mmCIF file of C-alpha atoms in Angstrom:
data_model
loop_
_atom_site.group_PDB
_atom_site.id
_atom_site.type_symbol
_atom_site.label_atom_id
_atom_site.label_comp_id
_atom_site.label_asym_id
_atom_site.label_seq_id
_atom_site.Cartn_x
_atom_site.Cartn_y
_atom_site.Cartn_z
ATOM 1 C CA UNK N 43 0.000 0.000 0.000
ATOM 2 C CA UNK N 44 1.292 3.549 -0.639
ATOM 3 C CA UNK N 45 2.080 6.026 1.617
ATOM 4 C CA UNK N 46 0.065 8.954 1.481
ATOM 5 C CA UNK N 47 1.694 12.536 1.543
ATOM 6 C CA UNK N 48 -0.782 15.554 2.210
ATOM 7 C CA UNK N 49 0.350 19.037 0.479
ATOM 8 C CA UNK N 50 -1.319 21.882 1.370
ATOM 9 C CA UNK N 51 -1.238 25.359 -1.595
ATOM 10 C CA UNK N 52 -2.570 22.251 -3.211
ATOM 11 C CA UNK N 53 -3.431 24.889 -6.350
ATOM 12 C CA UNK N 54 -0.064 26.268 -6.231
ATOM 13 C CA UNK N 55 2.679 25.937 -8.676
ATOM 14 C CA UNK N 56 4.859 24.105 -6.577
ATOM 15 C CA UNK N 57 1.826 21.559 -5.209
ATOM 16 C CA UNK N 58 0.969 20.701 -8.524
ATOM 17 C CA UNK N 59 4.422 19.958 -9.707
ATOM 18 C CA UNK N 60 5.140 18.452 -6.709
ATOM 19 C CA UNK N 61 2.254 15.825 -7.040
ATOM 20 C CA UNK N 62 3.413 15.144 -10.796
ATOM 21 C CA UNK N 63 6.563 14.104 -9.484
ATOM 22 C CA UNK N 64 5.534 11.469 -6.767
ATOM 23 C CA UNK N 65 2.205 10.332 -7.704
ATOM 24 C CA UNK N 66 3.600 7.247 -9.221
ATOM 25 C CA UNK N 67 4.964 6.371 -5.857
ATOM 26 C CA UNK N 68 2.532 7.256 -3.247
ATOM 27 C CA UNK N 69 -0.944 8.160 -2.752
ATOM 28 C CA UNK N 70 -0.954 12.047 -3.102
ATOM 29 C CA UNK N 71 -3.579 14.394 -1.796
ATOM 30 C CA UNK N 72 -3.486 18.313 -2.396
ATOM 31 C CA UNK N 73 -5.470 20.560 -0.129
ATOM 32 C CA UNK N 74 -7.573 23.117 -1.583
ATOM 33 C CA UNK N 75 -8.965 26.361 -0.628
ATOM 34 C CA UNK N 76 -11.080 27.631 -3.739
ATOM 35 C CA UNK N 77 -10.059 26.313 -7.198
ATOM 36 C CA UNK N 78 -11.053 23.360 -8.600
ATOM 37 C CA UNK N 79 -8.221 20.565 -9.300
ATOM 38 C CA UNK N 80 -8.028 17.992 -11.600
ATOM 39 C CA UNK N 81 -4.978 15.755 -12.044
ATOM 40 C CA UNK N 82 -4.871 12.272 -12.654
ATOM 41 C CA UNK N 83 -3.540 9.738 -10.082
ATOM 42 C CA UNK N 84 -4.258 12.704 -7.424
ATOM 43 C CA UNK N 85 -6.595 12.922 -4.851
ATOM 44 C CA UNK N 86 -7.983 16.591 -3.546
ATOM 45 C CA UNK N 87 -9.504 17.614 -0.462
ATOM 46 C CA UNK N 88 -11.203 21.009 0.348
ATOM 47 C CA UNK N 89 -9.869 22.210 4.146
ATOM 48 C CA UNK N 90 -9.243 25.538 5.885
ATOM 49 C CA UNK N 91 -5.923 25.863 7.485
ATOM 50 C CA UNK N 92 -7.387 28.996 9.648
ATOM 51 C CA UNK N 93 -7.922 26.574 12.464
ATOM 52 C CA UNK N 94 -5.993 23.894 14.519
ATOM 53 C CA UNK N 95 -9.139 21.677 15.715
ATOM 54 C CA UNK N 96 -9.941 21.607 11.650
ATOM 55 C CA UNK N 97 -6.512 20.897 10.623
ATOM 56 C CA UNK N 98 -6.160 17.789 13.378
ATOM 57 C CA UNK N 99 -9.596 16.600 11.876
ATOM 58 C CA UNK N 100 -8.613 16.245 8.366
ATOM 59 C CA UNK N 101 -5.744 14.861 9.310
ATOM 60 C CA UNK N 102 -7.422 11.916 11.320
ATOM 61 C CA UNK N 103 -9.111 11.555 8.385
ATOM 62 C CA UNK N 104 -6.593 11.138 5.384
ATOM 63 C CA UNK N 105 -3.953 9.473 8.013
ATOM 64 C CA UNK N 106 -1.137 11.448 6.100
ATOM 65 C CA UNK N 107 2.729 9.838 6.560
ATOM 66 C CA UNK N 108 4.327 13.647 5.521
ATOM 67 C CA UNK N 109 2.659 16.743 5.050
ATOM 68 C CA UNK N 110 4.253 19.041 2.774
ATOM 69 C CA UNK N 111 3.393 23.009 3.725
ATOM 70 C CA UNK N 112 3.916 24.609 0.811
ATOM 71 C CA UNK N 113 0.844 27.750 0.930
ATOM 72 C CA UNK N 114 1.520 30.752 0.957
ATOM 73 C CA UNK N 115 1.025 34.624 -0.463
ATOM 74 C CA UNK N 116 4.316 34.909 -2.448
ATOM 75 C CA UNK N 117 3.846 37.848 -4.530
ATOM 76 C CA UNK N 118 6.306 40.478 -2.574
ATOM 77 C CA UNK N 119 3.924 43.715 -3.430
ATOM 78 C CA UNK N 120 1.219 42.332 -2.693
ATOM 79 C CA UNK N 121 2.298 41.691 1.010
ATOM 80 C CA UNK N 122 3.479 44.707 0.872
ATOM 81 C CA UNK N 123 0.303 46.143 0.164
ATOM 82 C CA UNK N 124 -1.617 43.475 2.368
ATOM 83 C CA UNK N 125 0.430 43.087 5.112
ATOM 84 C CA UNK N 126 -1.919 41.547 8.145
ATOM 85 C CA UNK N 127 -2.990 39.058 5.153
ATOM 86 C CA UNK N 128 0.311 38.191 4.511
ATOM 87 C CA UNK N 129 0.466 37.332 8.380
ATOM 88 C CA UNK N 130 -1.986 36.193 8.571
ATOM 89 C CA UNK N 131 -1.356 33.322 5.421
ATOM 90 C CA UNK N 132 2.366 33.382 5.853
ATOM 91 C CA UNK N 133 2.616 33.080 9.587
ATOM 92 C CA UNK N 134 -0.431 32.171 11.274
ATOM 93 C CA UNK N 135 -1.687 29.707 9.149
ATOM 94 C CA UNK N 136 2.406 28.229 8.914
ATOM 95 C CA UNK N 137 1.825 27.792 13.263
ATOM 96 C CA UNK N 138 -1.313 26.302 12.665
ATOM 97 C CA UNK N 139 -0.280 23.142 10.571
ATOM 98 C CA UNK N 140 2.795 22.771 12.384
ATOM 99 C CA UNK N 141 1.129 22.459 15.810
ATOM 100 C CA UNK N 142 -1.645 19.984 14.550
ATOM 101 C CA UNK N 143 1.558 18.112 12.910
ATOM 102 C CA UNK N 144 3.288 18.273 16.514
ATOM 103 C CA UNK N 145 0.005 17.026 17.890
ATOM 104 C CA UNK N 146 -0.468 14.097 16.145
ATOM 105 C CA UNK N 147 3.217 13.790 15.691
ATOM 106 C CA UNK N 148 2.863 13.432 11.738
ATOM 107 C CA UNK N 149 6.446 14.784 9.773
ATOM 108 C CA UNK N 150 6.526 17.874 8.324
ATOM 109 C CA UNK N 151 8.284 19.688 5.304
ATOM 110 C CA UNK N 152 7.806 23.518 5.787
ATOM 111 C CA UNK N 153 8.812 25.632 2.219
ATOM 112 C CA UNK N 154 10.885 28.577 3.043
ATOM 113 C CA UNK N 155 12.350 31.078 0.705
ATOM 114 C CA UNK N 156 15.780 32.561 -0.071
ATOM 115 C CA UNK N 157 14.449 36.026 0.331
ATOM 116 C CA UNK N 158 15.288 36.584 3.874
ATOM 117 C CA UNK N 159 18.548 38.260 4.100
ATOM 118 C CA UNK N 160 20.239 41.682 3.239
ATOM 119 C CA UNK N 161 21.639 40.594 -0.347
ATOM 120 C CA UNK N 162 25.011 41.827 0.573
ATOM 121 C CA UNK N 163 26.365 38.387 1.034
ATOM 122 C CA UNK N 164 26.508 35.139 -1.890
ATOM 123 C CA UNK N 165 26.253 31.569 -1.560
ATOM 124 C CA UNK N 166 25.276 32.032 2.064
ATOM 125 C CA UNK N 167 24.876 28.955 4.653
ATOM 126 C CA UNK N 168 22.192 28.230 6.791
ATOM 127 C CA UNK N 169 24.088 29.931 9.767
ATOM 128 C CA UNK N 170 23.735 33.270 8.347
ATOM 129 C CA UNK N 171 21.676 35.598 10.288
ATOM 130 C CA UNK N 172 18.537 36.722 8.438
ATOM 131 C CA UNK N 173 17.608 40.384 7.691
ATOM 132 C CA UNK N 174 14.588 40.667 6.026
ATOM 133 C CA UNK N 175 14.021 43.629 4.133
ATOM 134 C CA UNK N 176 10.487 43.600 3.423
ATOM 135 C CA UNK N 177 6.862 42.570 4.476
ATOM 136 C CA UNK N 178 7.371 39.045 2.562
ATOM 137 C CA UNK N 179 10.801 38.043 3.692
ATOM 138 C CA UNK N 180 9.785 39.658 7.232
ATOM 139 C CA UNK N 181 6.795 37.158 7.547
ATOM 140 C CA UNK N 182 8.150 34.143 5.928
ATOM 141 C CA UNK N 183 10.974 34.712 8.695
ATOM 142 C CA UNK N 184 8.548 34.375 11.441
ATOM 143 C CA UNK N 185 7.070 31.195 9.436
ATOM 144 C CA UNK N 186 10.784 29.932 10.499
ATOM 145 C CA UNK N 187 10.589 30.682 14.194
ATOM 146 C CA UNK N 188 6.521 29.694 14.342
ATOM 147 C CA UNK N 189 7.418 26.419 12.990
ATOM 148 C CA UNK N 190 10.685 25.822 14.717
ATOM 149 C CA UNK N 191 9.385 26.904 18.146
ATOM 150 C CA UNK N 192 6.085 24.635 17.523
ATOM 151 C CA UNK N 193 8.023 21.552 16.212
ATOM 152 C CA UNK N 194 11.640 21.597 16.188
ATOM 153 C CA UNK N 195 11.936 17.773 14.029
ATOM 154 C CA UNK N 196 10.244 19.874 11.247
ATOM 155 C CA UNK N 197 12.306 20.143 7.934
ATOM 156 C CA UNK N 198 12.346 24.143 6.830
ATOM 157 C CA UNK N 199 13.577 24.323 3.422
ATOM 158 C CA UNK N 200 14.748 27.690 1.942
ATOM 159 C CA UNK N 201 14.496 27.606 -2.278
ATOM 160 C CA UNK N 202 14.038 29.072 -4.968
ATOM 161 C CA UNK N 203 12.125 27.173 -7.793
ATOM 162 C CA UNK N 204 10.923 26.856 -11.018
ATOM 163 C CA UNK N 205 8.921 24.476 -13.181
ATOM 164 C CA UNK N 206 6.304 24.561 -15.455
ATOM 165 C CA UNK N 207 2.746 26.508 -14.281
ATOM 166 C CA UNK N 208 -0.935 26.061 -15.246
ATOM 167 C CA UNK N 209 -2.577 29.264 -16.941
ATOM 168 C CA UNK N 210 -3.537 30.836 -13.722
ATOM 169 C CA UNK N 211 0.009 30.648 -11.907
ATOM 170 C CA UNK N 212 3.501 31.279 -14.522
ATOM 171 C CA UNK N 213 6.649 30.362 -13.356
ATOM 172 C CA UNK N 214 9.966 32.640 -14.155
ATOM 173 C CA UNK N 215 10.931 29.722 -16.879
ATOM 174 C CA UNK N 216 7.139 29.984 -18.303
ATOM 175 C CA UNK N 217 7.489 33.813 -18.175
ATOM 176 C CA UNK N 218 10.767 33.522 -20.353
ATOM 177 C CA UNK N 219 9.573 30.564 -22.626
ATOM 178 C CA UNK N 220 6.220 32.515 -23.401
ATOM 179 C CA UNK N 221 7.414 35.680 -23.791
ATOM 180 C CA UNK N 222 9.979 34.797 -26.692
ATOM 181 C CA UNK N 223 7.693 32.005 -28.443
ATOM 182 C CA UNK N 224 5.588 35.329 -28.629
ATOM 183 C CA UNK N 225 8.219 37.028 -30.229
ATOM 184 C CA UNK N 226 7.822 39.629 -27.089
ATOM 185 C CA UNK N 227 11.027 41.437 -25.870
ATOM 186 C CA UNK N 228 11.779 40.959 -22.267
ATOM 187 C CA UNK N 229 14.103 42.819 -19.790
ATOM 188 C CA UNK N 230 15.827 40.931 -17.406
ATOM 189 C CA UNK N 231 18.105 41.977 -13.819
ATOM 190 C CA UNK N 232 21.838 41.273 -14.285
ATOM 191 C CA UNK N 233 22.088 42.776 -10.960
ATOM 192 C CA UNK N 234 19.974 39.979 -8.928
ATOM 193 C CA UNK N 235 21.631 36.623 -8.591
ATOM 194 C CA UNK N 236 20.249 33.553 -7.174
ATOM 195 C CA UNK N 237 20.631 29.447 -7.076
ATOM 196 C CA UNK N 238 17.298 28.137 -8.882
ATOM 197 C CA UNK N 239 16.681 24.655 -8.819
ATOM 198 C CA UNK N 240 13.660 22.735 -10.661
ATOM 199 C CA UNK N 241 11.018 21.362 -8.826
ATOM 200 C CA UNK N 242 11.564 17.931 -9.638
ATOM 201 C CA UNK N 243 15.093 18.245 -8.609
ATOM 202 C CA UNK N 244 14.081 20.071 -5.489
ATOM 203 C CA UNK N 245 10.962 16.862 -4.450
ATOM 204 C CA UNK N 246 13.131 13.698 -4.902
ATOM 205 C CA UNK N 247 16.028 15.887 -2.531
ATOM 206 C CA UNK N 248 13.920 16.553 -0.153
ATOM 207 C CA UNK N 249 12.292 13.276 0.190
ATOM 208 C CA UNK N 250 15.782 11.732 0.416
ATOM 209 C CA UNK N 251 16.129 14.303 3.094
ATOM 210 C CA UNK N 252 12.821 13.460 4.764
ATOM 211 C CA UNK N 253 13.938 9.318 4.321
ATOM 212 C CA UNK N 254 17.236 10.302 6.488
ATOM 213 C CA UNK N 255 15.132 12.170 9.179
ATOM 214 C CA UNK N 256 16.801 15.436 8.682
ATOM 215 C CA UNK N 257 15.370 18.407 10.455
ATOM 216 C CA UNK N 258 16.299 21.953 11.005
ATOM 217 C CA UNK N 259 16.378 24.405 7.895
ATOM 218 C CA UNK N 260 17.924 23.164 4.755
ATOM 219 C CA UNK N 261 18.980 25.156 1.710
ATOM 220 C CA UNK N 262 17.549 22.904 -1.344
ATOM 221 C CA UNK N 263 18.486 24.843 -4.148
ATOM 222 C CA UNK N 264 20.508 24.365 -7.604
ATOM 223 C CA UNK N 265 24.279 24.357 -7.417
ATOM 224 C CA UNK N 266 24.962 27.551 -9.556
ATOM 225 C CA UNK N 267 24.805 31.173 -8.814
ATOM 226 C CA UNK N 268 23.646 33.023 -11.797
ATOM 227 C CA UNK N 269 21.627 36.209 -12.585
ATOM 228 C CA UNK N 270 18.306 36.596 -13.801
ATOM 229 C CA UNK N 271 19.607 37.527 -17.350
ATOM 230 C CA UNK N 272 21.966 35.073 -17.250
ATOM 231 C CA UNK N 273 19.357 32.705 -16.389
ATOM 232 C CA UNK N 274 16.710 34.011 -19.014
ATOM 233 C CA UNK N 275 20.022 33.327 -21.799
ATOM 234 C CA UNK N 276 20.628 29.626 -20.724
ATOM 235 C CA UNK N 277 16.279 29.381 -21.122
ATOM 236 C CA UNK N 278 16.233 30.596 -24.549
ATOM 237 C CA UNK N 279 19.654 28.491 -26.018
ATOM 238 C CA UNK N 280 17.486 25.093 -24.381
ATOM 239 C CA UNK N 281 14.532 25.880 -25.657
ATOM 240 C CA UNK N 282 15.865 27.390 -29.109
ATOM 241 C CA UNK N 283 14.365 30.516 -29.180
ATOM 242 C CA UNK N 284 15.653 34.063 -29.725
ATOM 243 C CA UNK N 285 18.215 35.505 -27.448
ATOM 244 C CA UNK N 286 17.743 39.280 -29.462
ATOM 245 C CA UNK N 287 14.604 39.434 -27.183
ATOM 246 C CA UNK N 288 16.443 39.241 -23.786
ATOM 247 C CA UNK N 289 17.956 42.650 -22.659
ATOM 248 C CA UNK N 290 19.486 43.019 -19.583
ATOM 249 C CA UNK N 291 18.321 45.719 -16.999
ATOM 250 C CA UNK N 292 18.794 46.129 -13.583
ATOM 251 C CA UNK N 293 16.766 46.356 -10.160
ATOM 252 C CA UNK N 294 18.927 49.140 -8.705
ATOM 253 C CA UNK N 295 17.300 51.137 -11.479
ATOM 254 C CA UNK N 296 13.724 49.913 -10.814
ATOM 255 C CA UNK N 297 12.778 52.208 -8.059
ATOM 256 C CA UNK N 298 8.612 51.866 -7.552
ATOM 257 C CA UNK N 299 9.205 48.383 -6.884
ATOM 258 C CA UNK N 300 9.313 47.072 -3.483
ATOM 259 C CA UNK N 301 12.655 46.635 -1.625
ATOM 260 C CA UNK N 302 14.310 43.513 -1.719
ATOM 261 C CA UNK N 303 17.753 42.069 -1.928
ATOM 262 C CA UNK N 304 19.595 41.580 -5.207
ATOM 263 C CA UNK N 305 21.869 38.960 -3.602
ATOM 264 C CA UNK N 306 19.545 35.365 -2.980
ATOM 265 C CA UNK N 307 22.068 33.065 -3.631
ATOM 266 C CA UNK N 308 22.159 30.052 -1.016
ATOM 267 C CA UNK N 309 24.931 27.160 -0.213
ATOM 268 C CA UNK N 310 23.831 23.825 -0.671
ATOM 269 C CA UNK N 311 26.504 22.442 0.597
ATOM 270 C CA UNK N 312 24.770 21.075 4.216
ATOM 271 C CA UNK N 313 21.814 19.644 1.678
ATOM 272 C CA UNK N 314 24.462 17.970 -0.745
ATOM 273 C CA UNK N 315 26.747 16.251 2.889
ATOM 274 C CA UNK N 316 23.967 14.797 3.709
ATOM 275 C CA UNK N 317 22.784 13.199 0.500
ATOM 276 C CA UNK N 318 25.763 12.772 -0.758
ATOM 277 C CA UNK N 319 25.295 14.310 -4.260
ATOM 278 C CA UNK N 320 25.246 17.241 -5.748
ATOM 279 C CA UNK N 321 22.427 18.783 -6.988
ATOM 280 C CA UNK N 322 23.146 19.755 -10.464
ATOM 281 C CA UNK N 323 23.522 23.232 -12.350
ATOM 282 C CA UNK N 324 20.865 25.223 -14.896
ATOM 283 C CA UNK N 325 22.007 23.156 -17.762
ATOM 284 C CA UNK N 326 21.392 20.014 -16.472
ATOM 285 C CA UNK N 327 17.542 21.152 -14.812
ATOM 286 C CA UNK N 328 16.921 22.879 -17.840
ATOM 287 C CA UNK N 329 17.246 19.885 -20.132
ATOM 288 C CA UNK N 330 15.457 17.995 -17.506
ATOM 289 C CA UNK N 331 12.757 20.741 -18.366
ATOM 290 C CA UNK N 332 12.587 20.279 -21.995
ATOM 291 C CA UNK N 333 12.384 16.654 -21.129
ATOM 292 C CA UNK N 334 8.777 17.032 -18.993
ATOM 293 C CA UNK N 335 7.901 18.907 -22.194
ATOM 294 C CA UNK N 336 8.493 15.891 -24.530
ATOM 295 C CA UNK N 337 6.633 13.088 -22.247
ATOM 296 C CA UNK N 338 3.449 15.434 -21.829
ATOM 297 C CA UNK N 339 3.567 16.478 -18.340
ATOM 298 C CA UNK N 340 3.572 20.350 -19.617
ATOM 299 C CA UNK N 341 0.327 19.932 -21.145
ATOM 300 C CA UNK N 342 -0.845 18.162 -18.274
ATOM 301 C CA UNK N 343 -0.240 20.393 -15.739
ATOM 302 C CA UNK N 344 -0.834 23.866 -18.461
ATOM 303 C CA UNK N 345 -4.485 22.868 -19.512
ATOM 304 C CA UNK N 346 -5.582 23.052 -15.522
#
């Protein structure tokens, strides 16, 4: 019989991928709030994650091995803008599944971000003190502490992803890939740099790091530091398009936006001890990207 793992963001773009990735292997169920989900080989249930008492309910009831925490408000102006939402989703709700996990002592995989520190540092460790620098980094650090304080044998990973996205939810690569098919011209930072890592690269590390009991915060993110241009290059040589359409620009220019750090780059090196591999560079996930595209699992996961 299959092991069941519960995600919650169950809509979300890294959910869905997520689900692709494992359903084969275990008995998947995505929590929903609102939209409607259809994937094959997946199981969805509808659930608030407002309250404890609901959470340890549902729980009884699907009799999860993992839960994966991955919901979350993500888009950095619009906590901004919202910021007791982005508490409340962000924080609150982060406490909430992590002390019905602790109750019913159930593991748990809580998604971080690599947005929490002052950018003036690359390739930083998990030992690095944070310094968030706006109302998304700010909350997603107290996410940390929440989930740490409630249930220190939770695994926090810190990311940054990328895969592809149904019509409601784009990814950077879908952003990139769309934009040139289009023939669209698209600016890009050369100032920000970070360590992306696919999503299927990112779910069969972390289960290996769930299978060895690891806890604590993890960074689970691609082995190269690169910038966003840089990035948006290596996207349009896999995927053949044209490279005239990329130009590079830079945040330090972009002054209505939000502050946030042009520095995200994170060490994997605690991650790649412990499972004893690396975790591979852009090339190598963007092939693996191009490869999805070929079996059908773009379309799959596009048409929702």
């Amino acid at each position: 019989m299959k092991e069941t793992i519960l995600i919650t963001g169950g809509s979300g773009l890294l959910a869905l991928n997520w689900a692709l990735a494992i359903r084969d292997r275990y008995a998947v169920t995505l929590g929903l709030h609102k939209r409607s989900i259809s994937l094959a080989g997946v199981e969805t249930r509808y659930f608030s994650l407002d309250s404890v008492n609901a959470l340890l309910s549902i729980f009884k009831d699907i009799q999860p091995h993992l839960v994966i925490h991955t919901a979350g408000l993500t888009n950095v102006e619009e906590c901004e803008a919202k910021p007791d939402i982005a508490q409340h989703i962000n924080v609150e709700m982060a406490a909430n599944v992590a002390q019905a996990c602790t109750r019913l002592q159930l593991p748990l995989v809580h998604i971080s971000t690599d947005h929490l520190f002052s950018g003036e540092s690359s390739l930083i460790d998990e030992t690095h003190p944070v310094a968030p620098q706006n109302v998304y980094a700010r909350t997603k650090t107290q996410a940390e502490l929440a989930v740490m304080n409630t249930y220190p044998n939770a695994l926090i990973v810190r990311t940054n992803f990328y895969g592809w996205g149904p019509s409601y939810r784009r990814s950077f690569s879908d952003f990139i890939i769309d934009s040139l098919r289009m023939g669209a011209s698209i600016t890009l930072f050369e100032d920000v740099f970070y360590t992306p890592v696919l999503i299927e690269v990112l779910v069969h590390a972390v289960r290996d790091l769930v299978n060895q009991k690891a806890s604590g915060i993890f960074h689970v993110v691609g082995d190269e530091r690169i910038s966003k241009y840089q990035f948006g290059i290596k996207v349009a040589k896999q995927f053949q398009l044209d490279l005239g359409l990329i130009k590079a620009g830079n945040l330090a220019d972009q002054r209505s936006l939000t502050r946030r750090p042009s520095e995200m780059s994170l060490s994997n090196e605690k991650a790649c001890r412990i499972l004893g591999r690396s975790l591979g560079g852009v090339d190598d996930h963007l092939h693996m990207l191009s490869q999805q595209q070929k079996i059908g699992l773009t379309q799959e996961i596009q048409n929702l």
